[in-house]
PDB file of C-alpha atoms in Angstrom:
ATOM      1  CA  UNK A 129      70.491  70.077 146.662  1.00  0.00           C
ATOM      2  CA  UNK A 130      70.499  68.190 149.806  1.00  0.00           C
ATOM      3  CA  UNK A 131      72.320  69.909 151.782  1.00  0.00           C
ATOM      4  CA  UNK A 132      72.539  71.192 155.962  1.00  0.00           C
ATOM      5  CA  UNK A 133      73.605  74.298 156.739  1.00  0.00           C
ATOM      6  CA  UNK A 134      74.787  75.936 154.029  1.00  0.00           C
ATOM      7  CA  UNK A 135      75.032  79.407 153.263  1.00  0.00           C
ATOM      8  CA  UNK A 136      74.575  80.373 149.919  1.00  0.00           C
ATOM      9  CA  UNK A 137      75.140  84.356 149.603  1.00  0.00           C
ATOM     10  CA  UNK A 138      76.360  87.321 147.456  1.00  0.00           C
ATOM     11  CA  UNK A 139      76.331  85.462 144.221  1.00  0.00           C
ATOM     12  CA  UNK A 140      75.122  86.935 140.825  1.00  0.00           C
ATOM     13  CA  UNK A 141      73.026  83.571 139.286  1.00  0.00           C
ATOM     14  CA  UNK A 142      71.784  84.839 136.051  1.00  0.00           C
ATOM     15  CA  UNK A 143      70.174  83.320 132.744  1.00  0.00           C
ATOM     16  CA  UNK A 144      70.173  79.814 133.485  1.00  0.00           C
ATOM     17  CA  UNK A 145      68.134  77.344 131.456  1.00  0.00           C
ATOM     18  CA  UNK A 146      66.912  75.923 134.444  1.00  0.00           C
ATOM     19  CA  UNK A 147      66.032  77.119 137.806  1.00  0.00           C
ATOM     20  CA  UNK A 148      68.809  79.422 139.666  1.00  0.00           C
ATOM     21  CA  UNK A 149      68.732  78.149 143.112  1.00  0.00           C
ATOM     22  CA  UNK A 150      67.433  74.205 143.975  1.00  0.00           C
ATOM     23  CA  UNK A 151      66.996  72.829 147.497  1.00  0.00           C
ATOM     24  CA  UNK A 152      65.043  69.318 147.778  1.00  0.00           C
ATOM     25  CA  UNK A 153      64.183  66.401 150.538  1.00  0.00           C
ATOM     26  CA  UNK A 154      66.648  66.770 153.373  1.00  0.00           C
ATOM     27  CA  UNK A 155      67.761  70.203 152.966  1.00  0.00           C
ATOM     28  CA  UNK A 156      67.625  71.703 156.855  1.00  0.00           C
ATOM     29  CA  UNK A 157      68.638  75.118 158.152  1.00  0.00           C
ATOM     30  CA  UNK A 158      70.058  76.058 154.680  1.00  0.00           C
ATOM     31  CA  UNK A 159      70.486  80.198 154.087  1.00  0.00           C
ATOM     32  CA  UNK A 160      70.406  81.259 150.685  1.00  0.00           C
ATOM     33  CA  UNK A 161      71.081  85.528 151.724  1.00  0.00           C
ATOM     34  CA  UNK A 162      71.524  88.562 149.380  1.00  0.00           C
ATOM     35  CA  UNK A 163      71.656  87.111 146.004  1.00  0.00           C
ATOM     36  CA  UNK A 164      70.875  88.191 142.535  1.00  0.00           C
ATOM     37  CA  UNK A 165      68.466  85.755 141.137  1.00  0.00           C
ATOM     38  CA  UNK A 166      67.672  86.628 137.192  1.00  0.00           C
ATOM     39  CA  UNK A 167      66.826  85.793 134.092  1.00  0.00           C
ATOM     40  CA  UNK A 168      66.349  81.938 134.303  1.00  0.00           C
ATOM     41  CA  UNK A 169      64.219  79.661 132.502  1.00  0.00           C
ATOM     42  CA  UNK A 170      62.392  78.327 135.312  1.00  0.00           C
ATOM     43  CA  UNK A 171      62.510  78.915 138.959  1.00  0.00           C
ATOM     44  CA  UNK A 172      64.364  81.574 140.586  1.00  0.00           C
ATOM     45  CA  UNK A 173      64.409  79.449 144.051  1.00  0.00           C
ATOM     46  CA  UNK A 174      62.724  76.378 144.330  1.00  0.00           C
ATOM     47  CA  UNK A 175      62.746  74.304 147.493  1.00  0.00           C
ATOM     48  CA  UNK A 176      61.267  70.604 147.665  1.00  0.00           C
ATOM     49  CA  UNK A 177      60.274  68.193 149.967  1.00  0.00           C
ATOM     50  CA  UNK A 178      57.739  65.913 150.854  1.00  0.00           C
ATOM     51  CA  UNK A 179      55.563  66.519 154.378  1.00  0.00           C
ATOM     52  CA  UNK A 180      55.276  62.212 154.777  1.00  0.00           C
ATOM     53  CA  UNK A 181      58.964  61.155 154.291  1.00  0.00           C
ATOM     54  CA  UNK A 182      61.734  63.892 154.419  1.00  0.00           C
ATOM     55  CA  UNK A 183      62.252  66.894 156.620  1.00  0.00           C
ATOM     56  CA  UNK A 184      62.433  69.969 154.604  1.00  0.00           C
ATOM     57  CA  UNK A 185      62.866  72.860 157.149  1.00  0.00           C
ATOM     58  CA  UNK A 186      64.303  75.464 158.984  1.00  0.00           C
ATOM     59  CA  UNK A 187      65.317  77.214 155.609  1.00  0.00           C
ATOM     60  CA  UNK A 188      66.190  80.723 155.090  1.00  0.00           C
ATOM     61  CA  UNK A 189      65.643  82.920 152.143  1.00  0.00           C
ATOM     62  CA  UNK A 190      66.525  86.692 152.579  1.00  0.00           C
ATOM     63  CA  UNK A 191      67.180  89.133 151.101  1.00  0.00           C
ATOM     64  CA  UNK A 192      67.608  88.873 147.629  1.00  0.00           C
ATOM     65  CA  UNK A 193      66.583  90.160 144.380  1.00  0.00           C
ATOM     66  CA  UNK A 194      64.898  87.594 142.174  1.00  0.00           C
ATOM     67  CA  UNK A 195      63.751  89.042 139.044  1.00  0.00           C
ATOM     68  CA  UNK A 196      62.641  87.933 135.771  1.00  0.00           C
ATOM     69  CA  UNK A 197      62.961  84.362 136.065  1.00  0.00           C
ATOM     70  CA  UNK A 198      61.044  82.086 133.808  1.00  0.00           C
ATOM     71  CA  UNK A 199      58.074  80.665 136.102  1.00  0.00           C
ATOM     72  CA  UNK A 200      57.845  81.373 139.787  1.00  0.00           C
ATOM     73  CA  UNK A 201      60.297  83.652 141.659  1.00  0.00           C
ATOM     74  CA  UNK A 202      60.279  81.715 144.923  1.00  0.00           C
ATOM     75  CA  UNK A 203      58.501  78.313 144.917  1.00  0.00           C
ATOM     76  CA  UNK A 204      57.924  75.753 147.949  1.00  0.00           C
ATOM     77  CA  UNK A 205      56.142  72.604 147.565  1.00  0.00           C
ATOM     78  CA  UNK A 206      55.804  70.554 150.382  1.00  0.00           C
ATOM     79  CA  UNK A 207      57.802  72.263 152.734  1.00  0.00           C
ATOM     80  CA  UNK A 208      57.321  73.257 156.376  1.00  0.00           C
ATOM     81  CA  UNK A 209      58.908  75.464 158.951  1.00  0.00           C
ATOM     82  CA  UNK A 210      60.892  77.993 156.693  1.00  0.00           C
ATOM     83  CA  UNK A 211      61.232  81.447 155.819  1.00  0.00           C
ATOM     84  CA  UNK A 212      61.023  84.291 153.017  1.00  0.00           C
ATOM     85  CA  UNK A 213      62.056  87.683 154.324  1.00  0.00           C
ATOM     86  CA  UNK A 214      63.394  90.851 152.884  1.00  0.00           C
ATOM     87  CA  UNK A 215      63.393  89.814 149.171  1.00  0.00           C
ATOM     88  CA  UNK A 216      62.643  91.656 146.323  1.00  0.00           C
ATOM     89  CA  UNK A 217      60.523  89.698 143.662  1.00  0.00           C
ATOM     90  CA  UNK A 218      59.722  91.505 140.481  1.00  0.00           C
ATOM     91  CA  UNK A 219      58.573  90.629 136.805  1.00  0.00           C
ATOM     92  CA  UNK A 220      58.811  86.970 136.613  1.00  0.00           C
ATOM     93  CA  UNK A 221      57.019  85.389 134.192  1.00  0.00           C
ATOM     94  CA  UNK A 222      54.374  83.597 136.399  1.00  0.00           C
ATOM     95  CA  UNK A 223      53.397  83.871 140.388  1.00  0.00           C
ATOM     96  CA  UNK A 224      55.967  86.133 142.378  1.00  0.00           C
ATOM     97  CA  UNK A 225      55.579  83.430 145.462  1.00  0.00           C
ATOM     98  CA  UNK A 226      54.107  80.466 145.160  1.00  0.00           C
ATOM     99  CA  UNK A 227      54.155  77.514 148.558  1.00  0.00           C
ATOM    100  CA  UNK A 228      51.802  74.444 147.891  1.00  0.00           C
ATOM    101  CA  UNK A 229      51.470  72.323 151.524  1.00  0.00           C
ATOM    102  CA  UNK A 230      54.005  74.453 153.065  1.00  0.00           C
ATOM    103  CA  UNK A 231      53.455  75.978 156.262  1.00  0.00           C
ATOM    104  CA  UNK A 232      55.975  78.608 155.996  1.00  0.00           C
ATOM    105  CA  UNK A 233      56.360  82.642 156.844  1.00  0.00           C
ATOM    106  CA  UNK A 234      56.608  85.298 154.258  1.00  0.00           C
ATOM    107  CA  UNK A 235      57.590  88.260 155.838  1.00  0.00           C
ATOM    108  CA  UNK A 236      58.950  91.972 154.756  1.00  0.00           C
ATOM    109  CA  UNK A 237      59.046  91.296 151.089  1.00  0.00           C
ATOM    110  CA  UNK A 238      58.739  93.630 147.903  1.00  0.00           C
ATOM    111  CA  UNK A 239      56.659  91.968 145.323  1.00  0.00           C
ATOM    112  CA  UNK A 240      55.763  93.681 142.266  1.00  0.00           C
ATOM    113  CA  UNK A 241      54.889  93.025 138.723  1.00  0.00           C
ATOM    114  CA  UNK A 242      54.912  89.130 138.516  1.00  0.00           C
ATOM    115  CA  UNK A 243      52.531  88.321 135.769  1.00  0.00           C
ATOM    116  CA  UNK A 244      50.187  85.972 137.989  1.00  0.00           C
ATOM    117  CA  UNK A 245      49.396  86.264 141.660  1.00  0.00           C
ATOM    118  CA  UNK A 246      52.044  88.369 144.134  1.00  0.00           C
ATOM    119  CA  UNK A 247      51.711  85.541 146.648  1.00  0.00           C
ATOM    120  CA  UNK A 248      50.447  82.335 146.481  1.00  0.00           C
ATOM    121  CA  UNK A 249      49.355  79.962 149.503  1.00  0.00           C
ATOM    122  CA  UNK A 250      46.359  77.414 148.568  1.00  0.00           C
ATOM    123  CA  UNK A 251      46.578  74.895 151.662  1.00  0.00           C
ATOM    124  CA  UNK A 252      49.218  74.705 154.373  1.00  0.00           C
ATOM    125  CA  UNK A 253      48.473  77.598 157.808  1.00  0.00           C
ATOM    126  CA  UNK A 254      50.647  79.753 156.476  1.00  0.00           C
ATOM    127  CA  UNK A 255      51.992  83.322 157.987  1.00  0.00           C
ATOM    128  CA  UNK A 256      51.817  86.403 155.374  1.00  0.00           C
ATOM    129  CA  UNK A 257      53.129  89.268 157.232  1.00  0.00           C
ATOM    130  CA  UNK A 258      54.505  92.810 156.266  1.00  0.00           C
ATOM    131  CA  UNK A 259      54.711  92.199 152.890  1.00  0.00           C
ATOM    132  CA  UNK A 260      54.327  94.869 149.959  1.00  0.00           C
ATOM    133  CA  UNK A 261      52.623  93.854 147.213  1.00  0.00           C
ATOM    134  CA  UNK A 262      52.472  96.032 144.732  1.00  0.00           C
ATOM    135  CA  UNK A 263      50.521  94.761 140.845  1.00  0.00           C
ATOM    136  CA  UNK A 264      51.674  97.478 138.972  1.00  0.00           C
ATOM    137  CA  UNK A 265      48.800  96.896 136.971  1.00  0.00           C
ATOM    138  CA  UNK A 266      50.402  93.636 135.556  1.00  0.00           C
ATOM    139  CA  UNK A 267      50.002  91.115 138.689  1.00  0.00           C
ATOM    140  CA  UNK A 268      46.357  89.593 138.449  1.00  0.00           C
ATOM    141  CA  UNK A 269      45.603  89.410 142.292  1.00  0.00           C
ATOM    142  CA  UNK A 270      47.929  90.101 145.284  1.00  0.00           C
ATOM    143  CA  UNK A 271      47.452  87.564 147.764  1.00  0.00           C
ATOM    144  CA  UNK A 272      45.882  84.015 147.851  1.00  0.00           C
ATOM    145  CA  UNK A 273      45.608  82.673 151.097  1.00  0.00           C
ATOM    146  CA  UNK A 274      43.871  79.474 152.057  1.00  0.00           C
ATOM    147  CA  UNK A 275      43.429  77.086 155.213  1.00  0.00           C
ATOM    148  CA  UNK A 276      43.352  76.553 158.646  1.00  0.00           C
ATOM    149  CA  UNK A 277      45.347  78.973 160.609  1.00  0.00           C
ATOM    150  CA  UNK A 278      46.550  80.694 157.910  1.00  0.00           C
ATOM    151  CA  UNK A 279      46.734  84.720 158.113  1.00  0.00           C
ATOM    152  CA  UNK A 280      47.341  87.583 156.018  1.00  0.00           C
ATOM    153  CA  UNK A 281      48.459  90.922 158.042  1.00  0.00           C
ATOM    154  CA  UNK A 282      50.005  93.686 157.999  1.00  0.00           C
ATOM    155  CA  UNK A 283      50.466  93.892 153.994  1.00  0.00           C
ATOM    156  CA  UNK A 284      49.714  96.514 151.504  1.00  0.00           C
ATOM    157  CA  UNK A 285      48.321  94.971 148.806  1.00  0.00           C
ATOM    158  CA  UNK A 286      47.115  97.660 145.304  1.00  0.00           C
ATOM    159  CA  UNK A 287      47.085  97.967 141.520  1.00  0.00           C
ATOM    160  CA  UNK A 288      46.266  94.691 140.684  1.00  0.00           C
ATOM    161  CA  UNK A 289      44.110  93.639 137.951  1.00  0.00           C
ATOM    162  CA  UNK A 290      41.759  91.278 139.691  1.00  0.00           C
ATOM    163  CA  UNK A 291      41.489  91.261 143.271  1.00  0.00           C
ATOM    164  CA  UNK A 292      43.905  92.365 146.092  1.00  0.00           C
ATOM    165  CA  UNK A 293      43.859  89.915 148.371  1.00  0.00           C
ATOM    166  CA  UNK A 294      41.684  86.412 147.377  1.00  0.00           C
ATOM    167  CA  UNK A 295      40.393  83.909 150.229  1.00  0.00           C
ATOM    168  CA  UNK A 296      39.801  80.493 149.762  1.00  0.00           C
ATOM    169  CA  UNK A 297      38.507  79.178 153.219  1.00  0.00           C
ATOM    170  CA  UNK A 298      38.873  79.011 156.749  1.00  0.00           C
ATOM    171  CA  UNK A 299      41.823  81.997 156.937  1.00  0.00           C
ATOM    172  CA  UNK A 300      42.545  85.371 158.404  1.00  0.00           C
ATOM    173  CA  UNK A 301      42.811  88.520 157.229  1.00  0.00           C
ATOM    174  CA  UNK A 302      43.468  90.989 159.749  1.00  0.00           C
ATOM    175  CA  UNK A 303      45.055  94.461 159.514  1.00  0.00           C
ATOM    176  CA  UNK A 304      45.962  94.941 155.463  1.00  0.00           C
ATOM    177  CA  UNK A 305      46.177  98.081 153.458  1.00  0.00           C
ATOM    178  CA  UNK A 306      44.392  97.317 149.963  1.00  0.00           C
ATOM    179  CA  UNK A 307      43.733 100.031 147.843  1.00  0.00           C
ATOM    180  CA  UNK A 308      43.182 100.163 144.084  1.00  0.00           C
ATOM    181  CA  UNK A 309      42.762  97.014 142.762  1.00  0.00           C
ATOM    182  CA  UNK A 310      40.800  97.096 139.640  1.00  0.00           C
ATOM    183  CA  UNK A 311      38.116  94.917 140.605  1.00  0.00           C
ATOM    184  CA  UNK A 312      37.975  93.731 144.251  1.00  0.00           C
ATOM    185  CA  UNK A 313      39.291  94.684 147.540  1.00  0.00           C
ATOM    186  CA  UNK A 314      38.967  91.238 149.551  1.00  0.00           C
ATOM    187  CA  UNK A 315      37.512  88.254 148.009  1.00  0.00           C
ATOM    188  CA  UNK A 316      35.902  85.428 150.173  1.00  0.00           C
ATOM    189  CA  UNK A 317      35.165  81.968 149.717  1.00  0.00           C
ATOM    190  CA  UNK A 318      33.748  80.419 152.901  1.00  0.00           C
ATOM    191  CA  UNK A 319      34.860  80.292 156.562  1.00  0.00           C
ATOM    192  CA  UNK A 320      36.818  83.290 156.484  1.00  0.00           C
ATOM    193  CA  UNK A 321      37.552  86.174 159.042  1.00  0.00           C
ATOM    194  CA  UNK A 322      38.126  89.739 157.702  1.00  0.00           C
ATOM    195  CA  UNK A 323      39.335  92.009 160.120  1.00  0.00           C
ATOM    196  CA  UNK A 324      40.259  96.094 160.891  1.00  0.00           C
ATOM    197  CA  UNK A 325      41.833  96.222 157.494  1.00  0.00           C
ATOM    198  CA  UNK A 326      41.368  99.714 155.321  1.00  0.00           C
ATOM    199  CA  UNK A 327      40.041  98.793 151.924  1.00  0.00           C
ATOM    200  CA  UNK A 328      40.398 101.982 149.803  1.00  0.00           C
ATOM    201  CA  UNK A 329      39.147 102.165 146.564  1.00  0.00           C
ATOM    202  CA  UNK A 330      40.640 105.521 145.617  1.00  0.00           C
ATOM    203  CA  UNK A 331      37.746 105.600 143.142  1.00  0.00           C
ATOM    204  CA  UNK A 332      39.276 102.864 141.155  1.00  0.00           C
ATOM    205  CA  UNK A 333      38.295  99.247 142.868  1.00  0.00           C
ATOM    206  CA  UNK A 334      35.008  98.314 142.060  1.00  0.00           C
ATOM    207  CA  UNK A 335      33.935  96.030 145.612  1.00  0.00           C
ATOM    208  CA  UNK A 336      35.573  96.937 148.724  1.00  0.00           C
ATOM    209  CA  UNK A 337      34.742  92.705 149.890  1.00  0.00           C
ATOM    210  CA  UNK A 338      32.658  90.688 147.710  1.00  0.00           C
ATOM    211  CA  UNK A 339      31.300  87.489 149.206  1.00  0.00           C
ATOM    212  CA  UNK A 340      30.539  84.643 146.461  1.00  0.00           C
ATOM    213  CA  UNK A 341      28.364  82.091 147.710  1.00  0.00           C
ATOM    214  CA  UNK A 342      30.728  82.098 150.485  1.00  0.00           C
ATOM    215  CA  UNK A 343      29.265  81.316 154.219  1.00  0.00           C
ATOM    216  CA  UNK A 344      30.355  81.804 157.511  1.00  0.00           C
ATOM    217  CA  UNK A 345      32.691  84.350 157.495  1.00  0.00           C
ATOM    218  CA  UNK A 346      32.836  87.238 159.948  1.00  0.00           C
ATOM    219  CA  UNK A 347      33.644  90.907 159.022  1.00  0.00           C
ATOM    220  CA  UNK A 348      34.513  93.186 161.657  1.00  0.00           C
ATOM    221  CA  UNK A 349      35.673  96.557 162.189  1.00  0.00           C
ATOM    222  CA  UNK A 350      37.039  97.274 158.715  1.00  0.00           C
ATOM    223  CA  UNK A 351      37.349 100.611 156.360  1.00  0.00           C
ATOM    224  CA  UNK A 352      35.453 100.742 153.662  1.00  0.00           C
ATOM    225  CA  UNK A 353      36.213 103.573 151.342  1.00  0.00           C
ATOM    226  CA  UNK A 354      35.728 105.244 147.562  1.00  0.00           C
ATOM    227  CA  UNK A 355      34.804 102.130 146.059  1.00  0.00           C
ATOM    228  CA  UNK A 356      33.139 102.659 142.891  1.00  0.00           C
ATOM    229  CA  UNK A 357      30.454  99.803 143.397  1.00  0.00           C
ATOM    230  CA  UNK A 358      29.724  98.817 147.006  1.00  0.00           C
ATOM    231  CA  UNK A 359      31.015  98.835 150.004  1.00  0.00           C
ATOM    232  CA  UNK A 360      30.194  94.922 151.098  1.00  0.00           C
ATOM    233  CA  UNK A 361      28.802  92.477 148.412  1.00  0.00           C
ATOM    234  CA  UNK A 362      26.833  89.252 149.525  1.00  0.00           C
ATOM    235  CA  UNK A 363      26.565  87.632 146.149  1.00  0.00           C
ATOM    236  CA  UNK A 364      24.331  84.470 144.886  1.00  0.00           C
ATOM    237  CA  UNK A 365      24.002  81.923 147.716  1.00  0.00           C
ATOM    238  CA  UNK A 366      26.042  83.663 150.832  1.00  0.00           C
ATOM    239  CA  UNK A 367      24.482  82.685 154.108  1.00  0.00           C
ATOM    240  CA  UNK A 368      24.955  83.050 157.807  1.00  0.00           C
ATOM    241  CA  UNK A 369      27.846  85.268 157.518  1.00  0.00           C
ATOM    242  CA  UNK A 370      28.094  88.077 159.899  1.00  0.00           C
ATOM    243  CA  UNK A 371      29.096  91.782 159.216  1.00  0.00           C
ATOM    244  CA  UNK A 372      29.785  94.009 162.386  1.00  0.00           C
ATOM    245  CA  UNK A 373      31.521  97.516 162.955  1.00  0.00           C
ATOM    246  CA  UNK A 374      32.626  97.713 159.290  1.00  0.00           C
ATOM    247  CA  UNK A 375      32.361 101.342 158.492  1.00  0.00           C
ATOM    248  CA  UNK A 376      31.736 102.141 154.960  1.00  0.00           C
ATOM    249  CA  UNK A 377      31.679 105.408 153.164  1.00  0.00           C
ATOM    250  CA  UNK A 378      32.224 107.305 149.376  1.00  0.00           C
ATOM    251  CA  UNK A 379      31.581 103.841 147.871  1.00  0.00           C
ATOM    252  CA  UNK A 380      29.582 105.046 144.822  1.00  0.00           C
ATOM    253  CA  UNK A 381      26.662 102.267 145.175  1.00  0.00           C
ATOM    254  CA  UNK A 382      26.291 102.292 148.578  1.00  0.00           C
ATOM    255  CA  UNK A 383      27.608 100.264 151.605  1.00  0.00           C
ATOM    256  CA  UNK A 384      26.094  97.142 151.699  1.00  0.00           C
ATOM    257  CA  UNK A 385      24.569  94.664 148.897  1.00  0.00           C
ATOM    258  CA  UNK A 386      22.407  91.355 149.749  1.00  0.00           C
TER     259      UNK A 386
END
């Protein structure tokens, strides 16, 4: 649990009552590579420190399969400085990745069919890059990203039931592939900036980017596409937010709303 530099790799850790893999409070430059995470009752990886009094960092988690666990795949909690690459995470019972003040990267991952959100990231500038993100019709939204210097590029994000990719405030979204969610492309709080992604309804998604009583975001130079309502939304209360060189056509409503 506490450990420095251990590798942890080509194991089979299956049905478990509790979580399969534990790191907490000192744990530094550990590698947990090319497992098979499954079927247990809570956590497939969990990883725990505290940002005031220990130095949880510099962790690796790559390339495994974690599937069907009993809560989160892959959970951090106040964590900083560490990595989730090249994993598949599929049908767990709650979020597929879930970091809570952690400023870590999640980069190159398959997530699909986790029965809350793909990926998770309330507070904590964290880097979501490359990812594919895939609802399957079962994951309720794709992405949540929230916070100062966080971003979200380079991901496809589709078929989810809610939203593809959610914003909370004050992060970037820059360069994503989000295409048939059932009911919006990119939702925004406040504070946000939305940029050059392709939002693609495929006749499916309802709002390409819907804006609730969110203000000051920017929206630039994004594809707006076969949504079935419209292109932008500006709902209730939305003010001095700024939409430039968004093109927007096929969206069944029309391209923008105020």
């Amino acid at each position: 649990q506490y450990g420095r530099e251990v590798v942890v790799t080509n194991n089979l850790i299956d049905r478990h009552t509790g979580r399969g893999v534990q790191m907490e409070y000192t744990a530094t430059r550990n590698r947990i590579v090319n497992n098979t995470i499954r079927s247990n009752g809570s956590y497939g990886v969990y990883l725990f420190g505290s940002c005031c009094s220990f130095n949880t960092a510099s962790n690796m988690v790559m390339s495994n399969f974690v599937d069907r666990n009993g809560s989160f795949g892959i959970y951090f909690w106040q964590s900083r400085q560490n990595e989730i690459r090249g994993n598949v995470v599929a049908g767990n019972v709650s979020m597929g990745i879930r970091m809570d003040d952690a400023t870590n990267r999640v980069v190159g991952n398959v997530v699909r069919s986790n029965t809350g959100t793909g990926i998770y990231a309330p507070y904590g500038m964290s880097r979501i890059w490359s990812n594919d993100v895939d609802g399957k019709g079962v994951q309720g939204t794709g992405i949540y990203i929230s916070g100062v210097g966080s971003v979200a590029s380079n991901n496809t994000v589709r078929g989810h039931v809610n939203y593809g990719i959610q914003m909370g405030s004050s992060a970037r979204v820059v360069g994503n592939t989000v295409t048939s969610n059932a009911n919006v492309g990119v939702y925004c709080g406040g504070l946000n900036r939305v940029e050059g992604n392709v939002i693609d309804g495929k006749g499916y998604q309802g709002f390409g980017i819907y804006l609730d009583d969110g203000d000051g975001n920017v929206i630039t130079n994004n594809v707006l596409v076969r949504n079935t309502n419209y292109g932008v939304k500006l709902y209730s209360y939305s003010a001095t937010n700024v939409v430039v060189g968004t093109r927007k056509y096929s969206n069944e409503r029309g391209g923008i709303s105020l």
